Short mmCIF file of C-alpha atoms in Angstrom, two decimals:
data_model
loop_
_atom_site.label_atom_id
_atom_site.label_comp_id
_atom_site.label_asym_id
_atom_site.label_seq_id
_atom_site.Cartn_x
_atom_site.Cartn_y
_atom_site.Cartn_z
CA MET P 17 -60.06 -7.34 -40.89
CA ARG P 18 -57.19 -9.15 -39.18
CA LEU P 19 -56.67 -12.55 -40.78
CA VAL P 20 -54.31 -15.15 -39.34
CA HIS P 21 -52.76 -17.28 -42.08
CA LEU P 22 -52.80 -21.06 -41.56
CA ASP P 23 -50.34 -22.54 -44.03
CA LEU P 24 -51.30 -26.21 -44.29
CA LYS P 25 -48.68 -27.25 -46.85
CA GLY P 26 -46.64 -28.37 -43.87
CA ALA P 27 -47.47 -29.47 -40.32
CA ALA P 28 -51.23 -29.17 -40.74
CA PRO P 29 -52.72 -29.43 -37.24
CA ARG P 30 -55.39 -31.96 -36.29
CA ILE P 31 -58.90 -30.51 -36.01
CA SER P 32 -58.79 -31.18 -32.24
CA TYR P 33 -55.92 -28.66 -31.99
CA LEU P 34 -57.77 -26.05 -34.07
CA GLU P 35 -60.68 -26.42 -31.62
CA GLN P 36 -58.31 -25.15 -28.92
CA VAL P 37 -56.58 -22.49 -31.05
CA PHE P 38 -59.56 -20.70 -32.62
CA PRO P 39 -60.89 -19.29 -29.30
CA LEU P 40 -57.37 -18.00 -28.57
CA LEU P 41 -57.12 -16.28 -31.98
CA SER P 42 -60.42 -14.55 -31.33
CA GLN P 43 -59.36 -13.52 -27.83
CA LEU P 44 -56.12 -12.02 -29.19
CA GLY P 45 -57.95 -9.86 -31.72
CA ALA P 46 -58.15 -11.88 -34.95
CA ASN P 47 -61.45 -11.81 -36.80
CA GLY P 48 -60.60 -14.13 -39.68
CA ILE P 49 -58.38 -16.94 -40.90
CA LEU P 50 -56.74 -17.34 -44.29
CA ILE P 51 -56.47 -21.09 -44.95
CA GLU P 52 -53.93 -22.29 -47.50
CA TYR P 53 -55.01 -25.93 -47.88
CA GLU P 54 -52.81 -27.22 -50.69
CA ASP P 55 -52.87 -31.05 -50.46
CA MET P 56 -54.83 -31.05 -47.19
CA PHE P 57 -58.10 -30.35 -49.03
CA PRO P 58 -60.36 -33.40 -49.68
CA PHE P 59 -60.27 -33.18 -53.47
CA LYS P 60 -62.65 -35.54 -55.25
CA GLY P 61 -62.95 -37.28 -58.63
CA GLU P 62 -60.26 -36.40 -61.15
CA LEU P 63 -58.47 -34.27 -58.54
CA GLU P 64 -58.19 -36.96 -55.87
CA ILE P 65 -54.53 -37.52 -56.82
CA LEU P 66 -53.72 -34.10 -55.26
CA LYS P 67 -54.74 -35.21 -51.75
CA SER P 68 -52.25 -35.99 -49.00
CA PRO P 69 -52.84 -39.35 -47.27
CA TYR P 70 -53.64 -37.26 -44.16
CA ALA P 71 -55.91 -34.72 -45.91
CA TYR P 72 -58.85 -33.34 -43.98
CA SER P 73 -62.23 -34.95 -44.70
CA GLU P 74 -65.26 -33.00 -45.93
CA LYS P 75 -66.57 -33.28 -42.38
CA ASP P 76 -63.34 -31.68 -41.12
CA ILE P 77 -63.72 -28.74 -43.54
CA GLU P 78 -67.26 -28.21 -42.27
CA ARG P 79 -66.04 -28.45 -38.64
CA ILE P 80 -63.36 -25.80 -39.30
CA GLN P 81 -66.06 -23.42 -40.53
CA GLN P 82 -68.37 -24.18 -37.61
CA LEU P 83 -65.51 -23.44 -35.20
CA ALA P 84 -64.74 -20.23 -37.06
CA ASP P 85 -68.41 -19.15 -36.88
CA LEU P 86 -68.51 -19.95 -33.20
CA HIS P 87 -65.53 -17.67 -32.54
CA LYS P 88 -66.54 -14.96 -35.05
CA LEU P 89 -63.69 -15.70 -37.44
CA GLU P 90 -64.26 -15.18 -41.15
CA VAL P 91 -62.80 -18.04 -43.25
CA VAL P 92 -60.93 -17.06 -46.43
CA PRO P 93 -59.68 -20.06 -48.44
CA LEU P 94 -56.46 -19.58 -50.43
CA VAL P 95 -56.00 -21.41 -53.75
CA GLN P 96 -52.76 -20.86 -55.64
CA THR P 97 -53.60 -20.15 -59.29
CA PHE P 98 -50.27 -19.46 -61.00
CA GLY P 99 -47.07 -19.99 -58.99
CA HIS P 100 -46.41 -22.18 -55.92
CA VAL P 101 -48.27 -25.10 -57.48
CA GLU P 102 -45.68 -27.82 -56.84
CA PHE P 103 -48.29 -29.95 -55.08
CA ILE P 104 -50.12 -30.13 -58.43
CA LEU P 105 -47.32 -30.08 -60.99
CA LYS P 106 -45.17 -32.70 -59.20
CA HIS P 107 -47.68 -35.32 -60.45
CA GLU P 108 -46.93 -36.92 -63.80
CA LYS P 109 -50.58 -36.44 -64.70
CA TYR P 110 -50.14 -32.64 -64.69
CA GLN P 111 -46.51 -32.35 -65.79
CA HIS P 112 -47.55 -31.07 -69.24
CA LEU P 113 -48.96 -27.93 -67.56
CA ARG P 114 -45.55 -26.70 -66.35
CA GLU P 115 -44.23 -23.37 -67.65
CA VAL P 116 -40.76 -24.93 -67.80
CA GLU P 117 -40.69 -28.70 -68.09
CA ARG P 118 -37.89 -29.17 -65.54
CA PHE P 119 -39.56 -27.16 -62.76
CA PRO P 120 -42.86 -27.91 -60.98
CA ASN P 121 -43.29 -24.34 -59.64
CA SER P 122 -45.53 -22.51 -62.11
CA PHE P 123 -48.36 -23.09 -64.58
CA ASN P 124 -48.03 -22.57 -68.31
CA PRO P 125 -50.88 -20.08 -68.88
CA HIS P 126 -51.14 -20.88 -72.61
CA VAL P 127 -52.29 -24.49 -72.34
CA PRO P 128 -56.12 -24.61 -72.21
CA ASP P 129 -55.90 -27.49 -69.71
CA THR P 130 -54.38 -25.09 -67.14
CA LEU P 131 -57.50 -22.95 -66.85
CA ALA P 132 -59.76 -26.02 -67.01
CA LEU P 133 -57.87 -27.58 -64.08
CA LEU P 134 -57.96 -24.34 -62.08
CA LYS P 135 -61.71 -24.00 -62.61
CA SER P 136 -62.15 -27.50 -61.28
CA ILE P 137 -59.92 -26.86 -58.21
CA LEU P 138 -61.52 -23.49 -57.44
CA SER P 139 -65.02 -24.93 -57.81
CA GLN P 140 -64.38 -27.76 -55.35
CA VAL P 141 -62.83 -25.41 -52.76
CA ILE P 142 -65.45 -22.64 -53.12
CA GLU P 143 -68.34 -25.15 -53.01
CA LYS P 144 -67.12 -26.29 -49.60
CA HIS P 145 -66.85 -22.66 -48.36
CA ARG P 146 -70.25 -21.26 -49.24
CA ARG P 147 -70.22 -19.02 -46.15
CA SER P 148 -67.02 -17.26 -47.24
CA THR P 149 -67.32 -13.84 -48.83
CA TRP P 150 -63.64 -13.72 -49.86
CA ILE P 151 -61.24 -16.01 -51.71
CA HIS P 152 -57.47 -15.53 -52.09
CA ILE P 153 -55.94 -16.60 -55.41
CA GLY P 154 -52.27 -16.41 -54.37
CA ALA P 155 -50.60 -15.48 -57.69
CA ASP P 156 -47.24 -14.61 -56.12
CA GLU P 157 -43.70 -15.68 -57.08
CA VAL P 158 -44.51 -17.09 -60.52
CA PHE P 159 -40.96 -18.34 -61.00
CA HIS P 160 -39.72 -18.93 -64.59
CA LEU P 161 -42.71 -17.18 -66.15
CA GLY P 162 -41.76 -16.24 -69.71
CA GLU P 163 -39.04 -18.90 -69.96
CA GLY P 164 -41.24 -21.58 -71.58
CA MET P 165 -41.48 -21.83 -75.38
CA ASP P 166 -45.22 -21.11 -75.37
CA SER P 167 -44.68 -17.90 -73.41
CA LYS P 168 -41.80 -16.79 -75.66
CA ASN P 169 -43.96 -17.37 -78.73
CA TRP P 170 -46.91 -15.51 -77.18
CA MET P 171 -44.77 -12.49 -76.30
CA SER P 172 -43.20 -12.28 -79.75
CA HIS P 173 -46.56 -12.63 -81.60
CA ASN P 174 -48.49 -10.25 -79.33
CA LYS P 175 -45.80 -7.59 -78.93
CA GLY P 176 -46.48 -8.35 -75.28
CA ASP P 177 -44.38 -8.27 -72.15
CA MET P 178 -44.41 -10.55 -69.16
CA GLY P 179 -46.71 -8.25 -67.17
CA THR P 180 -49.42 -8.31 -69.85
CA MET P 181 -49.12 -12.09 -70.09
CA TYR P 182 -49.37 -12.45 -66.30
CA LEU P 183 -52.45 -10.22 -66.18
CA LYS P 184 -54.12 -12.08 -69.04
CA HIS P 185 -54.07 -15.31 -67.01
CA ILE P 186 -55.16 -13.57 -63.79
CA LYS P 187 -58.07 -11.91 -65.62
CA GLU P 188 -59.23 -15.32 -66.87
CA VAL P 189 -59.16 -16.69 -63.30
CA LEU P 190 -61.00 -13.61 -61.97
CA SER P 191 -63.57 -13.74 -64.75
CA PHE P 192 -64.38 -17.37 -63.86
CA ILE P 193 -64.77 -16.56 -60.15
CA THR P 194 -66.89 -13.43 -60.63
CA THR P 195 -69.25 -15.03 -63.17
CA GLN P 196 -69.63 -18.41 -61.45
CA PHE P 197 -69.68 -17.24 -57.83
CA TRP P 198 -71.44 -13.91 -57.81
CA GLY P 199 -70.50 -11.56 -54.99
CA LEU P 200 -67.34 -13.44 -53.95
CA ARG P 201 -64.52 -10.94 -53.47
CA VAL P 202 -60.94 -11.73 -54.46
CA LEU P 203 -57.60 -11.14 -52.77
CA MET P 204 -54.17 -11.73 -54.30
CA TRP P 205 -50.55 -11.14 -53.31
CA ASP P 206 -49.04 -8.13 -55.03
CA ASP P 207 -45.36 -8.95 -55.66
CA MET P 208 -45.91 -9.69 -59.37
CA LEU P 209 -48.01 -6.52 -59.77
CA ARG P 210 -45.16 -4.31 -58.64
CA LYS P 211 -43.39 -4.71 -61.99
CA ILE P 212 -46.53 -3.94 -64.03
CA SER P 213 -47.43 -0.49 -65.39
CA VAL P 214 -50.26 1.61 -63.97
CA GLY P 215 -52.08 1.54 -67.32
CA ALA P 216 -52.04 -2.27 -67.53
CA LEU P 217 -53.34 -2.56 -63.95
CA GLN P 218 -56.17 -0.11 -64.60
CA VAL P 219 -57.39 -2.15 -67.53
CA ALA P 220 -56.98 -5.57 -65.93
CA LEU P 221 -57.69 -5.72 -62.22
CA VAL P 222 -59.17 -2.65 -60.62
CA ASP P 223 -62.78 -3.85 -60.51
CA HIS P 224 -62.00 -7.42 -59.61
CA ALA P 225 -59.27 -7.89 -56.99
CA CYS P 226 -57.68 -6.35 -53.92
CA PRO P 227 -53.90 -6.49 -53.79
CA THR P 228 -52.36 -7.71 -50.53
CA LEU P 229 -49.21 -5.74 -50.52
CA GLY P 230 -45.90 -4.34 -49.63
CA PRO P 231 -45.23 -0.55 -49.81
CA PHE P 232 -46.35 0.30 -53.34
CA LEU P 233 -49.36 2.36 -52.39
CA THR P 234 -49.02 5.39 -54.64
CA LYS P 235 -48.94 3.15 -57.69
CA TYR P 236 -52.18 1.44 -56.65
CA VAL P 237 -53.88 4.80 -56.03
CA GLU P 238 -52.89 5.90 -59.55
CA SER P 239 -54.17 2.57 -60.93
CA GLY P 240 -57.59 3.30 -59.45
CA PHE P 241 -57.77 0.64 -56.72
CA GLU P 242 -60.22 1.60 -54.00
CA ALA P 243 -59.04 -0.77 -51.28
CA VAL P 244 -55.85 -2.53 -50.27
CA TRP P 245 -54.82 -5.15 -47.76
CA PHE P 246 -51.44 -5.47 -46.08
CA ALA P 247 -49.49 -8.65 -45.39
CA SER P 248 -47.20 -8.94 -42.39
CA ALA P 249 -45.76 -12.07 -40.81
CA PHE P 250 -45.74 -13.60 -37.33
CA LYS P 251 -43.48 -16.54 -38.26
CA GLY P 252 -41.95 -18.32 -41.22
CA THR P 253 -40.05 -15.48 -42.89
CA THR P 254 -36.60 -15.58 -41.27
CA GLY P 255 -35.22 -18.76 -42.88
CA PRO P 256 -36.54 -21.97 -44.47
CA ALA P 257 -35.20 -24.15 -41.64
CA GLN P 258 -35.91 -21.72 -38.76
CA THR P 259 -37.15 -23.58 -35.66
CA TRP P 260 -37.48 -20.69 -33.17
CA THR P 261 -39.42 -17.46 -33.83
CA PRO P 262 -37.51 -14.17 -33.32
CA LEU P 263 -39.97 -12.04 -31.35
CA SER P 264 -38.48 -8.56 -31.70
CA TYR P 265 -38.06 -9.01 -35.48
CA HIS P 266 -41.78 -9.69 -35.98
CA LEU P 267 -42.85 -7.01 -33.51
CA LYS P 268 -40.78 -4.40 -35.41
CA ASN P 269 -42.43 -5.58 -38.66
CA HIS P 270 -45.88 -4.84 -37.21
CA LEU P 271 -44.86 -1.49 -35.74
CA SER P 272 -43.70 -0.52 -39.26
CA TRP P 273 -47.06 -1.57 -40.71
CA LEU P 274 -48.87 0.55 -38.11
CA LYS P 275 -46.96 3.58 -39.42
CA VAL P 276 -48.05 2.77 -42.98
CA MET P 277 -51.67 2.42 -41.80
CA GLN P 278 -51.50 5.80 -40.06
CA SER P 279 -50.23 7.44 -43.26
CA LEU P 280 -52.98 5.95 -45.45
CA PRO P 281 -55.59 8.73 -45.05
CA ARG P 282 -53.22 10.93 -47.09
CA LEU P 283 -53.76 8.55 -49.99
CA ALA P 284 -57.57 8.86 -50.14
CA PRO P 285 -59.70 7.50 -51.77
CA LEU P 286 -57.61 4.34 -51.14
CA ARG P 287 -59.08 2.48 -48.15
CA PHE P 288 -57.24 0.04 -45.91
CA GLN P 289 -59.43 -3.04 -45.68
CA GLY P 290 -57.46 -5.59 -43.72
CA ILE P 291 -54.17 -7.23 -42.86
CA VAL P 292 -53.04 -10.82 -43.22
CA LEU P 293 -50.61 -12.01 -40.55
CA THR P 294 -48.81 -14.69 -42.53
CA GLY P 295 -47.36 -17.72 -40.78
CA TRP P 296 -45.55 -19.75 -43.42
CA GLN P 297 -44.99 -23.41 -42.59
CA ARG P 298 -42.81 -24.20 -45.59
CA TYR P 299 -41.28 -21.88 -48.18
CA ASP P 300 -42.63 -24.19 -50.84
CA HIS P 301 -44.03 -27.70 -51.14
CA TYR P 302 -40.51 -29.20 -51.25
CA SER P 303 -38.75 -27.26 -48.50
CA VAL P 304 -38.31 -28.33 -44.88
CA LEU P 305 -40.64 -27.21 -42.09
CA CYS P 306 -40.05 -23.86 -40.43
CA GLU P 307 -41.35 -22.86 -36.98
CA LEU P 308 -44.29 -24.94 -35.77
CA LEU P 309 -47.53 -23.11 -34.95
CA PRO P 310 -47.27 -23.63 -31.12
CA VAL P 311 -43.75 -22.16 -31.27
CA GLY P 312 -45.08 -19.11 -33.17
CA ILE P 313 -48.06 -18.42 -30.89
CA PRO P 314 -46.25 -15.96 -28.56
CA SER P 315 -45.14 -13.99 -31.64
CA LEU P 316 -48.68 -14.12 -33.06
CA ALA P 317 -50.09 -12.86 -29.74
CA ILE P 318 -47.63 -9.94 -29.62
CA CYS P 319 -48.31 -9.01 -33.26
CA LEU P 320 -52.11 -9.21 -33.04
CA GLN P 321 -52.28 -7.24 -29.81
CA THR P 322 -49.92 -4.60 -31.22
CA LEU P 323 -52.32 -4.13 -34.16
CA VAL P 324 -55.39 -4.06 -31.91
CA ASN P 325 -53.88 -1.50 -29.51
CA GLY P 326 -52.02 0.61 -32.09
CA GLY P 327 -48.64 -0.09 -30.49
CA PHE P 328 -46.75 -2.31 -28.06
CA THR P 329 -47.28 -0.73 -24.64
CA GLU P 330 -46.80 -2.17 -21.16
CA GLU P 331 -50.54 -2.79 -21.14
CA THR P 332 -50.30 -4.72 -24.44
CA LYS P 333 -47.45 -6.77 -23.01
CA ARG P 334 -49.42 -7.55 -19.84
CA LYS P 335 -52.46 -8.69 -21.87
CA VAL P 336 -50.24 -11.03 -23.95
CA LEU P 337 -48.57 -12.50 -20.83
CA ASP P 338 -51.92 -13.01 -19.04
CA THR P 339 -53.58 -14.57 -22.09
CA LEU P 340 -50.68 -16.98 -22.70
CA GLY P 341 -50.02 -17.76 -19.04
CA PHE P 342 -46.42 -16.46 -18.92
CA GLN P 343 -44.75 -14.41 -16.18
CA SER P 344 -42.41 -12.37 -18.37
CA MET P 345 -40.86 -12.13 -21.83
CA GLN P 346 -37.49 -11.08 -23.20
CA LEU P 347 -38.11 -9.77 -26.71
CA GLU P 348 -34.47 -9.53 -27.77
CA GLN P 349 -33.76 -13.08 -26.56
CA SER P 350 -37.08 -14.29 -28.03
CA THR P 351 -37.99 -16.09 -24.80
CA CYS P 352 -41.05 -16.21 -22.57
CA GLU P 353 -40.75 -17.30 -18.94
CA GLY P 354 -43.37 -19.30 -17.11
CA ARG P 355 -45.34 -22.47 -17.72
CA GLY P 356 -47.62 -21.12 -20.40
CA ALA P 357 -51.31 -21.92 -20.59
CA PHE P 358 -52.01 -21.82 -24.32
CA PRO P 359 -52.66 -24.75 -26.69
CA GLY P 360 -49.32 -26.39 -27.45
CA ALA P 361 -47.37 -24.70 -24.62
CA GLU P 362 -45.62 -28.04 -23.89
CA ILE P 363 -44.39 -28.18 -27.49
CA TYR P 364 -43.23 -24.56 -27.22
CA HIS P 365 -41.07 -25.38 -24.16
CA MET P 366 -39.76 -28.68 -25.51
CA VAL P 367 -38.73 -27.18 -28.85
CA GLU P 368 -36.95 -24.48 -26.84
CA GLN P 369 -34.99 -27.28 -25.09
CA VAL P 370 -34.12 -28.91 -28.42
CA ASN P 371 -33.13 -25.57 -29.88
CA GLY P 372 -31.01 -24.49 -26.93
CA HIS P 373 -29.49 -27.67 -25.50
CA LEU P 374 -29.75 -30.85 -27.58
CA LYS P 375 -26.99 -30.22 -30.11
CA GLU P 376 -24.79 -28.39 -27.62
CA SER P 377 -24.94 -31.05 -24.89
CA ILE P 378 -24.28 -33.93 -27.30
CA LEU P 379 -21.42 -32.26 -29.14
CA LYS P 380 -19.88 -31.28 -25.80
CA ALA P 381 -19.96 -34.89 -24.62
CA LEU P 382 -18.59 -36.29 -27.87
CA GLU P 383 -15.98 -33.70 -28.72
CA GLU P 384 -14.72 -32.32 -25.43
CA GLU P 385 -14.35 -35.60 -23.53
CA SER P 386 -10.63 -36.41 -23.83
CA ALA P 387 -11.12 -40.10 -22.90
CA ILE P 388 -13.46 -40.50 -25.89
CA LYS P 389 -11.01 -38.73 -28.19
CA GLY P 390 -8.04 -40.70 -26.88
CA TRP P 391 -9.38 -44.18 -26.11
CA PHE P 392 -12.63 -44.47 -28.04
CA SER P 393 -11.96 -42.89 -31.41
CA PRO P 394 -13.67 -43.90 -34.68
CA TYR P 395 -10.61 -46.18 -35.20
CA HIS P 396 -11.27 -48.02 -31.91
CA ARG P 397 -15.00 -48.24 -32.55
CA LYS P 398 -14.60 -49.62 -36.04
CA ARG P 399 -12.25 -52.34 -34.82
CA GLN P 400 -14.11 -52.92 -31.55
CA PHE P 401 -11.26 -52.68 -29.09
CA GLY P 402 -10.45 -50.36 -26.20
CA ASN P 403 -9.09 -50.19 -22.68
CA PRO P 404 -11.97 -50.84 -20.21
CA ARG P 405 -10.26 -48.67 -17.60
CA ASN P 406 -10.44 -45.57 -19.80
CA MET P 407 -13.84 -46.43 -21.23
CA GLU P 408 -15.33 -46.57 -17.75
CA SER P 409 -14.18 -43.00 -17.12
CA PHE P 410 -16.72 -41.62 -19.63
CA GLY P 411 -19.20 -44.50 -19.98
CA SER P 412 -21.75 -43.80 -17.25
CA LYS P 413 -21.86 -40.08 -18.12
CA VAL P 414 -22.57 -40.75 -21.81
CA VAL P 415 -25.12 -43.50 -21.09
CA LYS P 416 -26.98 -41.16 -18.69
CA LEU P 417 -27.00 -38.32 -21.24
CA HIS P 418 -28.39 -40.74 -23.82
CA GLU P 419 -31.13 -42.05 -21.51
CA ASP P 420 -32.17 -38.51 -20.52
CA TRP P 421 -32.52 -37.34 -24.10
CA GLU P 422 -34.33 -40.51 -25.22
CA SER P 423 -36.85 -40.05 -22.41
CA PHE P 424 -37.28 -36.37 -23.35
CA VAL P 425 -37.79 -37.25 -27.04
CA ARG P 426 -40.45 -39.85 -26.15
CA ASP P 427 -42.39 -37.13 -24.30
CA LEU P 428 -41.94 -34.67 -27.14
CA ARG P 429 -43.18 -37.23 -29.66
CA THR P 430 -46.29 -37.84 -27.53
CA HIS P 431 -47.09 -34.11 -27.46
CA LEU P 432 -46.44 -33.69 -31.19
CA GLU P 433 -48.68 -36.66 -32.02
CA ARG P 434 -51.58 -35.02 -30.17
CA VAL P 435 -51.36 -31.99 -32.47
CA TYR P 436 -49.96 -33.38 -35.73
CA PHE P 437 -50.23 -36.30 -38.14
CA PRO P 438 -47.56 -39.06 -38.19
CA ASP P 439 -45.79 -37.91 -41.38
CA MET P 440 -45.08 -34.49 -39.88
CA VAL P 441 -43.86 -35.94 -36.56
CA GLU P 442 -41.37 -38.17 -38.43
CA GLU P 443 -40.20 -35.28 -40.60
CA TRP P 444 -39.65 -32.96 -37.63
CA MET P 445 -37.75 -35.65 -35.70
CA GLU P 446 -35.54 -36.46 -38.69
CA GLU P 447 -34.75 -32.82 -39.31
CA ASN P 448 -34.24 -31.55 -35.76
CA ILE P 449 -33.49 -34.46 -33.42
CA ASN P 450 -31.86 -37.36 -35.25
CA PRO P 451 -28.85 -35.55 -36.77
CA TYR P 452 -27.54 -35.07 -33.19
CA LEU P 453 -29.12 -37.86 -31.18
CA ASP P 454 -28.08 -40.51 -33.74
CA GLN P 455 -24.43 -39.66 -33.08
CA LEU P 456 -24.98 -40.29 -29.37
CA ARG P 457 -26.99 -43.45 -30.06
CA ASP P 458 -24.17 -44.84 -32.20
CA LEU P 459 -21.53 -44.07 -29.59
CA VAL P 460 -23.54 -45.72 -26.79
CA ARG P 461 -24.19 -48.78 -28.95
CA ASP P 462 -20.45 -49.13 -29.70
CA TYR P 463 -19.58 -48.52 -26.06
CA ARG P 464 -21.93 -51.27 -24.90
#
């Protein structure tokens, strides 16, 4: 299986955009999607507090699955069950379930309310995904586990270590899923498992979950796992505030995974069952947005086609270019030339402009123009005086630059609003446009 990860904890696309993207995913070689809903899920009843104001409706969730069926994509919902639960624990209502009171990252596994809440969340999500045969329970990066008083007490009274305590909670989650939803198979990330002994893994997980992993295969063979999944990335792993996807970096990542896949037969009876191409949209619920999905699509296309074809050949490259409507690509420069004919191509090109020219052109105008430095300094602007003769020497140039960028930003906003909800558009503008354009806006206002 080749699952494309849709991380909805930031920049969740409108359903109308997914209608355009799903056929493309299928065409490029994906046969499933891993959907990390977080606050975009239409939680009901007691859980309604967890919903974003722009959360998908129940009808939307059904539409996503219809679209997936139509394009032969298996839907795997992802529900975080231990760490990365800021969207839950930020609420006062659930603050008492934090492992460490100061931090909203991870659940305290010793409070009975934690498991009760998770059962409720899992039930609502699974009930709306009755066609799914898999669920992913996250369980990665459980920051501060073992630092809470309850955990310290548990470890001292049970002669236990952190690994045993971690597995105890995971087993409870797995037990609920396997008894309540018979036949549903479970995936989880493996970073926390890497520190846990073979013996503990054998006892706890082997019959219940498939690890989605980094290179720790021998250990999992010894633990008795029969199948593993891999997790690569097509965007969202090169920096929390990254706006442009480095193509060669992600291609190399997938070529490395191909080598691991080719070596797997030596580790029989361990079977390779699938790969998740992750595309993180935020590093956590509180961090800024990283690369938008339309910006990451060329990288996704390269990575998927590399997996499908067992390498990145000229033929693979040609298929990617034809499918995306580009003439050529420069992997080291992370650029694709041509208009592009994929959903969101306009956003791809406009973000490229912002990334490559906005900051540079504004700073050049403001810092390298000697008439501005000499006759229109912050001192002049604050006191509102200046020599018109010198001001006219830079005025028309700066006003034109301002008008051009404002017109460009209006177009960009229009394209973003077609794909995204208003909160995301504002956030992206404030993070990537306003820090530079506001400086130019202020100067033009003072000049006028």
